[in-house]
mmCIF file of C-alpha atoms in Angstrom:
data_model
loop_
_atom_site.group_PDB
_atom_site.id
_atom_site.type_symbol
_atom_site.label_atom_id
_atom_site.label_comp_id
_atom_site.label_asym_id
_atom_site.label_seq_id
_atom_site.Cartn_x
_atom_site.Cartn_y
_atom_site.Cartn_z
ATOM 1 C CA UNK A 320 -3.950 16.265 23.561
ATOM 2 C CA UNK A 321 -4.688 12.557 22.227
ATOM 3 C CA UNK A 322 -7.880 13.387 21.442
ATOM 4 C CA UNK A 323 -6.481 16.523 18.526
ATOM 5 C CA UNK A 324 -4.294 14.121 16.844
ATOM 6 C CA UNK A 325 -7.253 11.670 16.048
ATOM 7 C CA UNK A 326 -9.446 13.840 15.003
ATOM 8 C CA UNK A 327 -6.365 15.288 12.443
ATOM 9 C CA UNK A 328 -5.934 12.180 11.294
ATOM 10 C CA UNK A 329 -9.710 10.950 10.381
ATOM 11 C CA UNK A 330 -9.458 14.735 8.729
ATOM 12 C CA UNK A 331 -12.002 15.979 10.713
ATOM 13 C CA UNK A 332 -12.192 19.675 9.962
ATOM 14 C CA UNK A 333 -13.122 22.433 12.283
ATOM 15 C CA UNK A 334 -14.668 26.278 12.355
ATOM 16 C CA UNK A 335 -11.165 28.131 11.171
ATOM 17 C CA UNK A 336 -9.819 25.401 9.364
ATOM 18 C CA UNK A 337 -13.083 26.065 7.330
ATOM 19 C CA UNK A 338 -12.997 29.692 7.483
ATOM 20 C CA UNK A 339 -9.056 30.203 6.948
ATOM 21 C CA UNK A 340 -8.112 27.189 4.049
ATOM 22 C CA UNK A 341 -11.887 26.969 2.015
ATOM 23 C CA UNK A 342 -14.558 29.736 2.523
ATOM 24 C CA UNK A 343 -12.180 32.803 2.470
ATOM 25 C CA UNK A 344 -9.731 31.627 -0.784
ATOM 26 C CA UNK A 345 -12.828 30.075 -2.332
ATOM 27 C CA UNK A 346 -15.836 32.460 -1.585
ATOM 28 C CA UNK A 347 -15.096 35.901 -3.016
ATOM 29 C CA UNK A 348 -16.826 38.390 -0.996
ATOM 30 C CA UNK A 349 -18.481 39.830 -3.751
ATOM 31 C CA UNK A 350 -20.388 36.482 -4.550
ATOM 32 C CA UNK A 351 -22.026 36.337 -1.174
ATOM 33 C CA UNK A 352 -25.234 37.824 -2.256
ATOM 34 C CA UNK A 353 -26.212 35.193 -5.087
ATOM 35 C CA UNK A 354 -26.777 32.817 -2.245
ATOM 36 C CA UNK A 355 -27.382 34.882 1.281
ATOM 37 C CA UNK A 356 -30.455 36.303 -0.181
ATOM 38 C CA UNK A 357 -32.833 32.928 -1.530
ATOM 39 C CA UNK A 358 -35.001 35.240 -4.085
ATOM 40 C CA UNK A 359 -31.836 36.122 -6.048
ATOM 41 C CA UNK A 360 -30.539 32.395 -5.404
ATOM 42 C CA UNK A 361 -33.498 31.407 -6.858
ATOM 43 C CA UNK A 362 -33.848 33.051 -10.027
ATOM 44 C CA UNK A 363 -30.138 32.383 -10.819
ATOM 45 C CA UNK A 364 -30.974 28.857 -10.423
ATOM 46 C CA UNK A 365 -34.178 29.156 -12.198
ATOM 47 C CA UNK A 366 -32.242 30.802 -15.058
ATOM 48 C CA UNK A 367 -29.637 28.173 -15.244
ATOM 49 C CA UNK A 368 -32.583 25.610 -15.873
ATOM 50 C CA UNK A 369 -32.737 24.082 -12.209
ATOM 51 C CA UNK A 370 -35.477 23.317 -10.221
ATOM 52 C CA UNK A 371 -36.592 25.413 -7.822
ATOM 53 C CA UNK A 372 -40.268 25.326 -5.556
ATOM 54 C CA UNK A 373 -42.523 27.667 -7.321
ATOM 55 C CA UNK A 374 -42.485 31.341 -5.872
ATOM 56 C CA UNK A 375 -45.865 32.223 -5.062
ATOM 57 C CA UNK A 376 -45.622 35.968 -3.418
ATOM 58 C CA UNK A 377 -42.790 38.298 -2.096
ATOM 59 C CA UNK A 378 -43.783 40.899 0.368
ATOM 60 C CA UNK A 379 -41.201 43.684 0.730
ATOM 61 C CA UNK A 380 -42.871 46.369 2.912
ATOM 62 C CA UNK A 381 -45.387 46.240 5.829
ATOM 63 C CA UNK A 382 -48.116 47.730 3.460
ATOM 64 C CA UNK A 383 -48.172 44.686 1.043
ATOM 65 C CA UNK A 384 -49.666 42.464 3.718
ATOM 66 C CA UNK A 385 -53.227 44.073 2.716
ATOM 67 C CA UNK A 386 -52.210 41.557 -0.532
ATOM 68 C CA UNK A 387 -52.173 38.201 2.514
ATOM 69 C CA UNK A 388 -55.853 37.244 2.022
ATOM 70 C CA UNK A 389 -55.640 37.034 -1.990
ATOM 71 C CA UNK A 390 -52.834 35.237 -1.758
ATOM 72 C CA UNK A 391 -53.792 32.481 1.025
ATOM 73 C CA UNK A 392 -57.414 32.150 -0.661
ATOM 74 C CA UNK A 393 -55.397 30.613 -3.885
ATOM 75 C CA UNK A 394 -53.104 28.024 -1.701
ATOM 76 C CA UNK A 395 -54.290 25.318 1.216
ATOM 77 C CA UNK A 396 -50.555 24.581 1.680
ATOM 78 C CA UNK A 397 -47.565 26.819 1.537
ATOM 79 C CA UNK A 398 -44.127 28.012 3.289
ATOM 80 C CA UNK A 399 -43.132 31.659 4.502
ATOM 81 C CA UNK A 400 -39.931 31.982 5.023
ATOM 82 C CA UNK A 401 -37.280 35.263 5.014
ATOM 83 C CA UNK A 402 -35.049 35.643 2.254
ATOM 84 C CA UNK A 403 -32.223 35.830 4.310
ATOM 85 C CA UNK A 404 -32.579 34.092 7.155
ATOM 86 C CA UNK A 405 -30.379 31.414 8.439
ATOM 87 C CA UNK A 406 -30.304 28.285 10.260
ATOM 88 C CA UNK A 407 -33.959 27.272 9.232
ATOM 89 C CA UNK A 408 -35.450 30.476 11.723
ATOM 90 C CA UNK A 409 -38.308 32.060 10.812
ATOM 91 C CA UNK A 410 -39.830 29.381 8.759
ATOM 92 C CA UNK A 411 -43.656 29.222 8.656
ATOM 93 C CA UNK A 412 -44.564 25.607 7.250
ATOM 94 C CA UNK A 413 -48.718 25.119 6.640
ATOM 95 C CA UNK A 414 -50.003 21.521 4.951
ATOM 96 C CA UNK A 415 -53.549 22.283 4.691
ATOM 97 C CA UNK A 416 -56.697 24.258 5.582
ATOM 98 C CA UNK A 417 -59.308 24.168 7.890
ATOM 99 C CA UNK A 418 -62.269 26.028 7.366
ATOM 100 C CA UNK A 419 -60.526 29.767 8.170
ATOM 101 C CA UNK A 420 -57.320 27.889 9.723
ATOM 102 C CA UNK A 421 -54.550 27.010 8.151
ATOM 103 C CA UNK A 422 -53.105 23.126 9.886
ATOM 104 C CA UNK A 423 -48.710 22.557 10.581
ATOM 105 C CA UNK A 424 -47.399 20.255 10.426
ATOM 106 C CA UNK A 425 -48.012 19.021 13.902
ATOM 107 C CA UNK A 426 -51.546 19.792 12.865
ATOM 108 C CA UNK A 427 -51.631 22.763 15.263
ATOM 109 C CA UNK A 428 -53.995 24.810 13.390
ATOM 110 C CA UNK A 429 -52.798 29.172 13.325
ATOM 111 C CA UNK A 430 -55.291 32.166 11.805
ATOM 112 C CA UNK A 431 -54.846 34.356 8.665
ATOM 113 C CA UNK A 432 -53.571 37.273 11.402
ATOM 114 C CA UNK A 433 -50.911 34.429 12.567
ATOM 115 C CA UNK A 434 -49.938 34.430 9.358
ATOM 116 C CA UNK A 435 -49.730 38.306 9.043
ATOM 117 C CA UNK A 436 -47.719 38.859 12.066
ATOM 118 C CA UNK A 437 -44.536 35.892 10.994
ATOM 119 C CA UNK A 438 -44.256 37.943 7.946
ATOM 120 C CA UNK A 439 -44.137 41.013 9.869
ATOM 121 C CA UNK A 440 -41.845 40.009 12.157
ATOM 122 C CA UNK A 441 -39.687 38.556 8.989
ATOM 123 C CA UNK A 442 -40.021 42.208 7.417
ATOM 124 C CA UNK A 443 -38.380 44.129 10.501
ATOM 125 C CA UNK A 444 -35.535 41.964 10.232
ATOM 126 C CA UNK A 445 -36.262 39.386 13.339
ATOM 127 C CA UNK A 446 -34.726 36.294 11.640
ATOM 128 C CA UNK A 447 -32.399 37.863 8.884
ATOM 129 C CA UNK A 448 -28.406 37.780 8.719
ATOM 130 C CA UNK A 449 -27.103 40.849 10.950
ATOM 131 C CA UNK A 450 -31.060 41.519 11.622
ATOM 132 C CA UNK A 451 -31.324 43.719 9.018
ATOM 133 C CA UNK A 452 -34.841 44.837 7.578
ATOM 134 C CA UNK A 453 -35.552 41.683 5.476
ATOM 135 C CA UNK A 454 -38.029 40.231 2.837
ATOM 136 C CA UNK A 455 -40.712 36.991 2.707
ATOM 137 C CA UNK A 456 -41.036 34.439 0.506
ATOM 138 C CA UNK A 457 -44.496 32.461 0.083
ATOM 139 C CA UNK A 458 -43.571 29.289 -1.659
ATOM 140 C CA UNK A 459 -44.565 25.683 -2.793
ATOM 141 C CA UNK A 460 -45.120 23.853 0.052
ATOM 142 C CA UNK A 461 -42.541 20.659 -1.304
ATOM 143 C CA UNK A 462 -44.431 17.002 -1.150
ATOM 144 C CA UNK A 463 -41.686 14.457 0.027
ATOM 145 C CA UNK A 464 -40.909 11.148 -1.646
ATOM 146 C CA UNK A 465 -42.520 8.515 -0.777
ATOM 147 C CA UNK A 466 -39.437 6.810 0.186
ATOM 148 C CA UNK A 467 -39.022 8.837 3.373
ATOM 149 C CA UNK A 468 -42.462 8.023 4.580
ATOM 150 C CA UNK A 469 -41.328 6.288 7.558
ATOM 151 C CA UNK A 470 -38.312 7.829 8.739
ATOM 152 C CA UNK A 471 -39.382 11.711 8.750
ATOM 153 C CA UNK A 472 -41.321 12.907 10.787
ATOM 154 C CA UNK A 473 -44.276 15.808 10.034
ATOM 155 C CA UNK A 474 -41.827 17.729 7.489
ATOM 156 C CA UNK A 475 -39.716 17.048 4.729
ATOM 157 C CA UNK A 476 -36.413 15.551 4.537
ATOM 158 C CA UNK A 477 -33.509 17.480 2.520
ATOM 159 C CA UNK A 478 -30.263 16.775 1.130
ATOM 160 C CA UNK A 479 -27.320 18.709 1.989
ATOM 161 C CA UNK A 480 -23.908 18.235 -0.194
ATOM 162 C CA UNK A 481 -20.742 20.213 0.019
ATOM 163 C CA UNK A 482 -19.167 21.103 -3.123
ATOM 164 C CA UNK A 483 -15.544 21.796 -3.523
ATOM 165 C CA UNK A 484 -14.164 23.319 -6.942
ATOM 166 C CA UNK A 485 -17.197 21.872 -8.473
ATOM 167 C CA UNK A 486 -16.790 18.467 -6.995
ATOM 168 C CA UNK A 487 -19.630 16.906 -4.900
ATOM 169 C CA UNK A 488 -17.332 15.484 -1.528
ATOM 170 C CA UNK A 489 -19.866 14.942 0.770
ATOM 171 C CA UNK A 490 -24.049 13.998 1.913
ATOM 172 C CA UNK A 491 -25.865 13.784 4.214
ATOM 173 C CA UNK A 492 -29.671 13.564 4.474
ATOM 174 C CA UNK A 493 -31.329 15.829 7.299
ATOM 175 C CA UNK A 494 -34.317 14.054 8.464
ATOM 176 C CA UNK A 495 -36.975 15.997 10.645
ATOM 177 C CA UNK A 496 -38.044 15.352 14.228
ATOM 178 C CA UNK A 497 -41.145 16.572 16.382
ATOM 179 C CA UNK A 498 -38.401 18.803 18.029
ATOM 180 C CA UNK A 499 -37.766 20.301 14.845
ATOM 181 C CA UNK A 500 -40.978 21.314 14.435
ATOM 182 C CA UNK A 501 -40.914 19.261 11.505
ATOM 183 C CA UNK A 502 -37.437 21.445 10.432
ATOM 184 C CA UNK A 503 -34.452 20.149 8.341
ATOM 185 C CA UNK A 504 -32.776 21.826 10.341
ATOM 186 C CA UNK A 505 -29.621 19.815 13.018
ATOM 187 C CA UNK A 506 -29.443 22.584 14.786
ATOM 188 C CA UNK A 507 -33.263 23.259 15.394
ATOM 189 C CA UNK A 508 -33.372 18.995 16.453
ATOM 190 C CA UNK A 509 -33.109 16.895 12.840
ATOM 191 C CA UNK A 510 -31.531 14.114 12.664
ATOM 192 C CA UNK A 511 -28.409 14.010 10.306
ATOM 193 C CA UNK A 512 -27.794 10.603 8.189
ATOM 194 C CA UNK A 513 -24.555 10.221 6.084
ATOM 195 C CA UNK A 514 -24.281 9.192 2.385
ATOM 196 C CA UNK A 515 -22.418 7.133 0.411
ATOM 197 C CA UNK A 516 -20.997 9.026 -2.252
ATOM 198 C CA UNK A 517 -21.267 6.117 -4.639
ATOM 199 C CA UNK A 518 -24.745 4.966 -4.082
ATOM 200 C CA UNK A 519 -26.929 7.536 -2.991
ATOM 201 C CA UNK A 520 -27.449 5.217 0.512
ATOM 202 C CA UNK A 521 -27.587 6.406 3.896
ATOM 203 C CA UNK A 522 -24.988 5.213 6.189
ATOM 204 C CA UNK A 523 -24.498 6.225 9.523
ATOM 205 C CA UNK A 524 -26.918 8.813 11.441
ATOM 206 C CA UNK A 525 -26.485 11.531 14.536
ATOM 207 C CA UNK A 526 -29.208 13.114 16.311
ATOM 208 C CA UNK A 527 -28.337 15.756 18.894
ATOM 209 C CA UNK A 528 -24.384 14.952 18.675
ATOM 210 C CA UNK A 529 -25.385 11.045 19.508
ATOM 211 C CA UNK A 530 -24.817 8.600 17.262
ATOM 212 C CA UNK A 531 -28.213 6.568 16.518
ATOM 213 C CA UNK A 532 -29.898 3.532 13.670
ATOM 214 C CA UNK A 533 -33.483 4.607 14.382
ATOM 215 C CA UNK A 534 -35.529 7.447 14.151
ATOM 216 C CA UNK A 535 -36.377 8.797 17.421
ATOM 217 C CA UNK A 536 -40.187 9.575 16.468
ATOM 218 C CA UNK A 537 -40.878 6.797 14.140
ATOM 219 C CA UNK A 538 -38.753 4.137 15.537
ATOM 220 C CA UNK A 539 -37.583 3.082 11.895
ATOM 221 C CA UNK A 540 -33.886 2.039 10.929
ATOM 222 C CA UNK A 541 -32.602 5.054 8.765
ATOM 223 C CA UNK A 542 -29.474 3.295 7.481
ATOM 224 C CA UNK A 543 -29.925 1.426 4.039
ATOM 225 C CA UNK A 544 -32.424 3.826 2.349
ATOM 226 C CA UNK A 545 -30.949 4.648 -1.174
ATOM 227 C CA UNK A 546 -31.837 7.918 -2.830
ATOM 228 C CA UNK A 547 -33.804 8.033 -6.124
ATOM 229 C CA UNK A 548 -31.853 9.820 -8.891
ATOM 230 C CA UNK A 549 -28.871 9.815 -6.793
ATOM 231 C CA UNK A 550 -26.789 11.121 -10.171
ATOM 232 C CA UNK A 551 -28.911 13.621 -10.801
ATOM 233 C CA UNK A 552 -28.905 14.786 -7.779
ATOM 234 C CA UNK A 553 -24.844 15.227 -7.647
ATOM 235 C CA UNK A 554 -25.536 16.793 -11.052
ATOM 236 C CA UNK A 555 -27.594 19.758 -9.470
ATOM 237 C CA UNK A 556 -25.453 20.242 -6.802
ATOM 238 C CA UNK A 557 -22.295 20.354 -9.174
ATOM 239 C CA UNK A 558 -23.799 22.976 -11.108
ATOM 240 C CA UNK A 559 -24.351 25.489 -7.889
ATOM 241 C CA UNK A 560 -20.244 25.883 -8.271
ATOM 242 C CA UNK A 561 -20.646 26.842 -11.960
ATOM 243 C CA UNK A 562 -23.712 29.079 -11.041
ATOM 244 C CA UNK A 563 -22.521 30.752 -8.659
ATOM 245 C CA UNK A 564 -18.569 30.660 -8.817
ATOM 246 C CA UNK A 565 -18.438 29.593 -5.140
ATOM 247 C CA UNK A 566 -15.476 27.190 -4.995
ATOM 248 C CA UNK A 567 -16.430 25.648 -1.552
ATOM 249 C CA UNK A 568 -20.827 25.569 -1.162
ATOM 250 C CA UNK A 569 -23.668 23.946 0.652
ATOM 251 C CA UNK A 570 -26.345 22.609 -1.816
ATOM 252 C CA UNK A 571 -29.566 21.904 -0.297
ATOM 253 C CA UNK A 572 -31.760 19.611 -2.577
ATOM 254 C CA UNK A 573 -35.658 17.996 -1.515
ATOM 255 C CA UNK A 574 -37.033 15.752 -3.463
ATOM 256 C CA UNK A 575 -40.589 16.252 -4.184
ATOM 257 C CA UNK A 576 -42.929 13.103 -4.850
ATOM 258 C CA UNK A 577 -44.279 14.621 -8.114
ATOM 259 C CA UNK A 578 -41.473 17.017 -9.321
ATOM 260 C CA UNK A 579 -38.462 15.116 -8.389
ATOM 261 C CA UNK A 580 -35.291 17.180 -7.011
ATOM 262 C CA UNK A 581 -35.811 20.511 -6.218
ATOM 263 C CA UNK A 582 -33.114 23.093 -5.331
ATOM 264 C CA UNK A 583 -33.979 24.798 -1.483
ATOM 265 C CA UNK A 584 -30.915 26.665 -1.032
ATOM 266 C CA UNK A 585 -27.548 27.377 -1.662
ATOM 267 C CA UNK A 586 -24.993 28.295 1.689
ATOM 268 C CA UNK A 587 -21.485 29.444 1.175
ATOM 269 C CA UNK A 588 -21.207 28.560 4.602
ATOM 270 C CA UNK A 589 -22.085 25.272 5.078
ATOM 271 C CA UNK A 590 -21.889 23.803 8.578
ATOM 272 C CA UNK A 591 -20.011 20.845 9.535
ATOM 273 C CA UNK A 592 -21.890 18.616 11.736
ATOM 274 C CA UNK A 593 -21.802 16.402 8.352
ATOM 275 C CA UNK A 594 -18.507 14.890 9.087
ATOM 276 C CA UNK A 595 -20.395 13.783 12.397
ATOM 277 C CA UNK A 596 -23.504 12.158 10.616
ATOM 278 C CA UNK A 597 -21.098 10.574 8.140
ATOM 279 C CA UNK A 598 -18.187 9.674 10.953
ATOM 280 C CA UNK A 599 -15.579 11.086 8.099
ATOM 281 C CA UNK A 600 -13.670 14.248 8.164
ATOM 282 C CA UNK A 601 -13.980 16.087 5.045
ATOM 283 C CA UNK A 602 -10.192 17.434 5.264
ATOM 284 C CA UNK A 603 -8.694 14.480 3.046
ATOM 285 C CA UNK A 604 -11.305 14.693 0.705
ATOM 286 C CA UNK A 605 -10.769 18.156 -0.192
ATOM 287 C CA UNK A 606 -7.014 17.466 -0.524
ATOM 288 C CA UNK A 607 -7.955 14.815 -2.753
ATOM 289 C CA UNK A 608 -9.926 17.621 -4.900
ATOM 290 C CA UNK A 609 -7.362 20.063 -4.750
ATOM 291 C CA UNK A 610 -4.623 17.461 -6.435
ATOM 292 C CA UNK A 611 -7.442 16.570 -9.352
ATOM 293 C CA UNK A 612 -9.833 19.378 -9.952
ATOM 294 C CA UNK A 613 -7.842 21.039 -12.638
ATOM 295 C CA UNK A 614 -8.123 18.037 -14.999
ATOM 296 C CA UNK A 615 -12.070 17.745 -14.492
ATOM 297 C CA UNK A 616 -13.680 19.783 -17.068
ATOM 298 C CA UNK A 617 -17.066 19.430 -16.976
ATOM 299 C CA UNK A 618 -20.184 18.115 -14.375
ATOM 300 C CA UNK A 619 -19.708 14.690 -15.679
ATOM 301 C CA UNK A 620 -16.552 14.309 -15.368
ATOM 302 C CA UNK A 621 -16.787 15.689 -11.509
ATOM 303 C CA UNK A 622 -20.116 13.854 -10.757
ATOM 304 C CA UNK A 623 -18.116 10.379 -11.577
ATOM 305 C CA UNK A 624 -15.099 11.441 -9.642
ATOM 306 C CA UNK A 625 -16.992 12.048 -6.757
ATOM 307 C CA UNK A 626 -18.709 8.985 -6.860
ATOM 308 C CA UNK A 627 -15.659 6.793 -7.772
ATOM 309 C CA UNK A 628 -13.970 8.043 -4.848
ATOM 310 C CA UNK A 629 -15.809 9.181 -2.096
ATOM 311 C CA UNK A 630 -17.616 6.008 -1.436
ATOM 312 C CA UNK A 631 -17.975 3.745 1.698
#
């Protein structure tokens, strides 16, 4: 099988080759819960002095939903979303108000009961890991940079980086799509870009497993947009690993226009259509890691590593 041997040697990494050689020896089982549920990943973030979207309401139990219309009355824009859900399911995304309404982001306008009845679903488990009874989130609704103004498309962009032994190896930037729904999300129809390491500049880009230079709803190139406070940026995700303890991690990062780069999420799971968007297996650059890592002592040390060699 020709095809096997090439993609061993580009070190292009699969499902068990993730599972058996970095989640399992990596991820102790016990750990799982700082990042599967996003209310605890958030105040252990918060605590550690990152930034996180501001929590506005949690609603545990169907009774709290009498709390809704309080809530909504103090917020024209917001996000629902469950605490552990996965894949980007079961987020509710609203921009603005109109009159009684509350506008998407396709500007599809939904009512206060709408509202109600996403949360309920969320609550009896509908979009949580193993559909267990689940909670919702109402956050800050994030406002992107405006350097993504003309490559996303009615949502907002994020940045996913894996992070090995506390070494940033690899970026990509997940742009949304009107079949996203205005999602980050590849598998719900973003598009995935890849980064360079050393610049914070997008490289290559794959939207539904094809590889592509434009945006496929605003017809703009997506390759040569550099990332503001690309350091800092491989500074937050660094610290996830120390945060958490997870040796091999997902660190999804937005960067809001007024607030700069907020922490969405943390996945000790991370997929691996990333290695697609940036047309590079991780495998060799986790061997790289695993030879170095032990000499690396603190975020500096790994954020220039990272960038010194895991450039174009």
């Amino acid at each position: 099988m020709k095809w096997f041997g090439k993609l061993k040697e580009f070190g292009v990494m699969g499902l068990n080759a993730r599972n058996g050689s970095y989640v399992l020896p990596n991820n102790p089982r016990k750990l799982y819960p700082l990042v599967d549920d996003k209310i605890t990943t958030k105040k252990l973030t918060q605590s550690a002095g990152l930034n996180v979207p501001e929590l506005y309401g949690v609603f545990q139990a169907q009774h709290e939903l009498k709390k809704l219309p309080a809530l909504l009355q103090k917020h024209d824009s917001f996000v629902v979303k469950p605490a552990r859900g996965a894949g980007g399911n079961g987020i509710l995304v609203i921009t603005g108000k109109l009159g009684p309404r509350f506008r998407k982001p396709d500007d599809s306008l939904v009512a206060e009961d709408a509202i109600s009845f996403h949360i309920s679903n969320i609550l009896s488990g509908m979009y949580s890991l193993g559909g267990m009874p689940d909670k919702a989130m109402v956050e800050y609704c994030v406002q992107f940079a405006p350097i993504f103004k003309d490559i996303a498309y009615q949502g907002v962009p994020d940045i996913r980086i894996i992070v090995y032994k506390g070494i940033p190896v690899m970026a990509m930037l997940r742009l949304p799509t009107r079949e996203s729904d205005g999602k980050a999300n590849l598998h719900q129809g973003a598009m995935g870009c890849g980064i360079d390491m050393r610049s914070g500049t997008t490289t290559s880009a794959v939207w539904k497993n094809d590889n592509c230079t434009h945006h496929p709803d605003t017809l703009h190139p997506v390759a040569g947009v550099t990332i503001p406070d690309w350091p800092e940026l491989l500074k937050q995700a660094a610290l996830g690993y120390s945060v958490t303890g997870l040796g091999y991690l997902g660190v999804d990062i937005v960067l809001d226009k007024n607030m700069g780069p907020l922490i969405l999420e943390l996945n000790a799971r991370p997929g691996l259509a990333i290695q697609v968007a940036n047309r590079c297996g991780l495998k060799h650059r986790l061997d790289k890691v695993d030879g170095i890592y032990q000499s690396l002592h603190t975020e500096e040390q790994r954020i220039q590593y990272a960038m010194d060699n895991f450039g174009s």
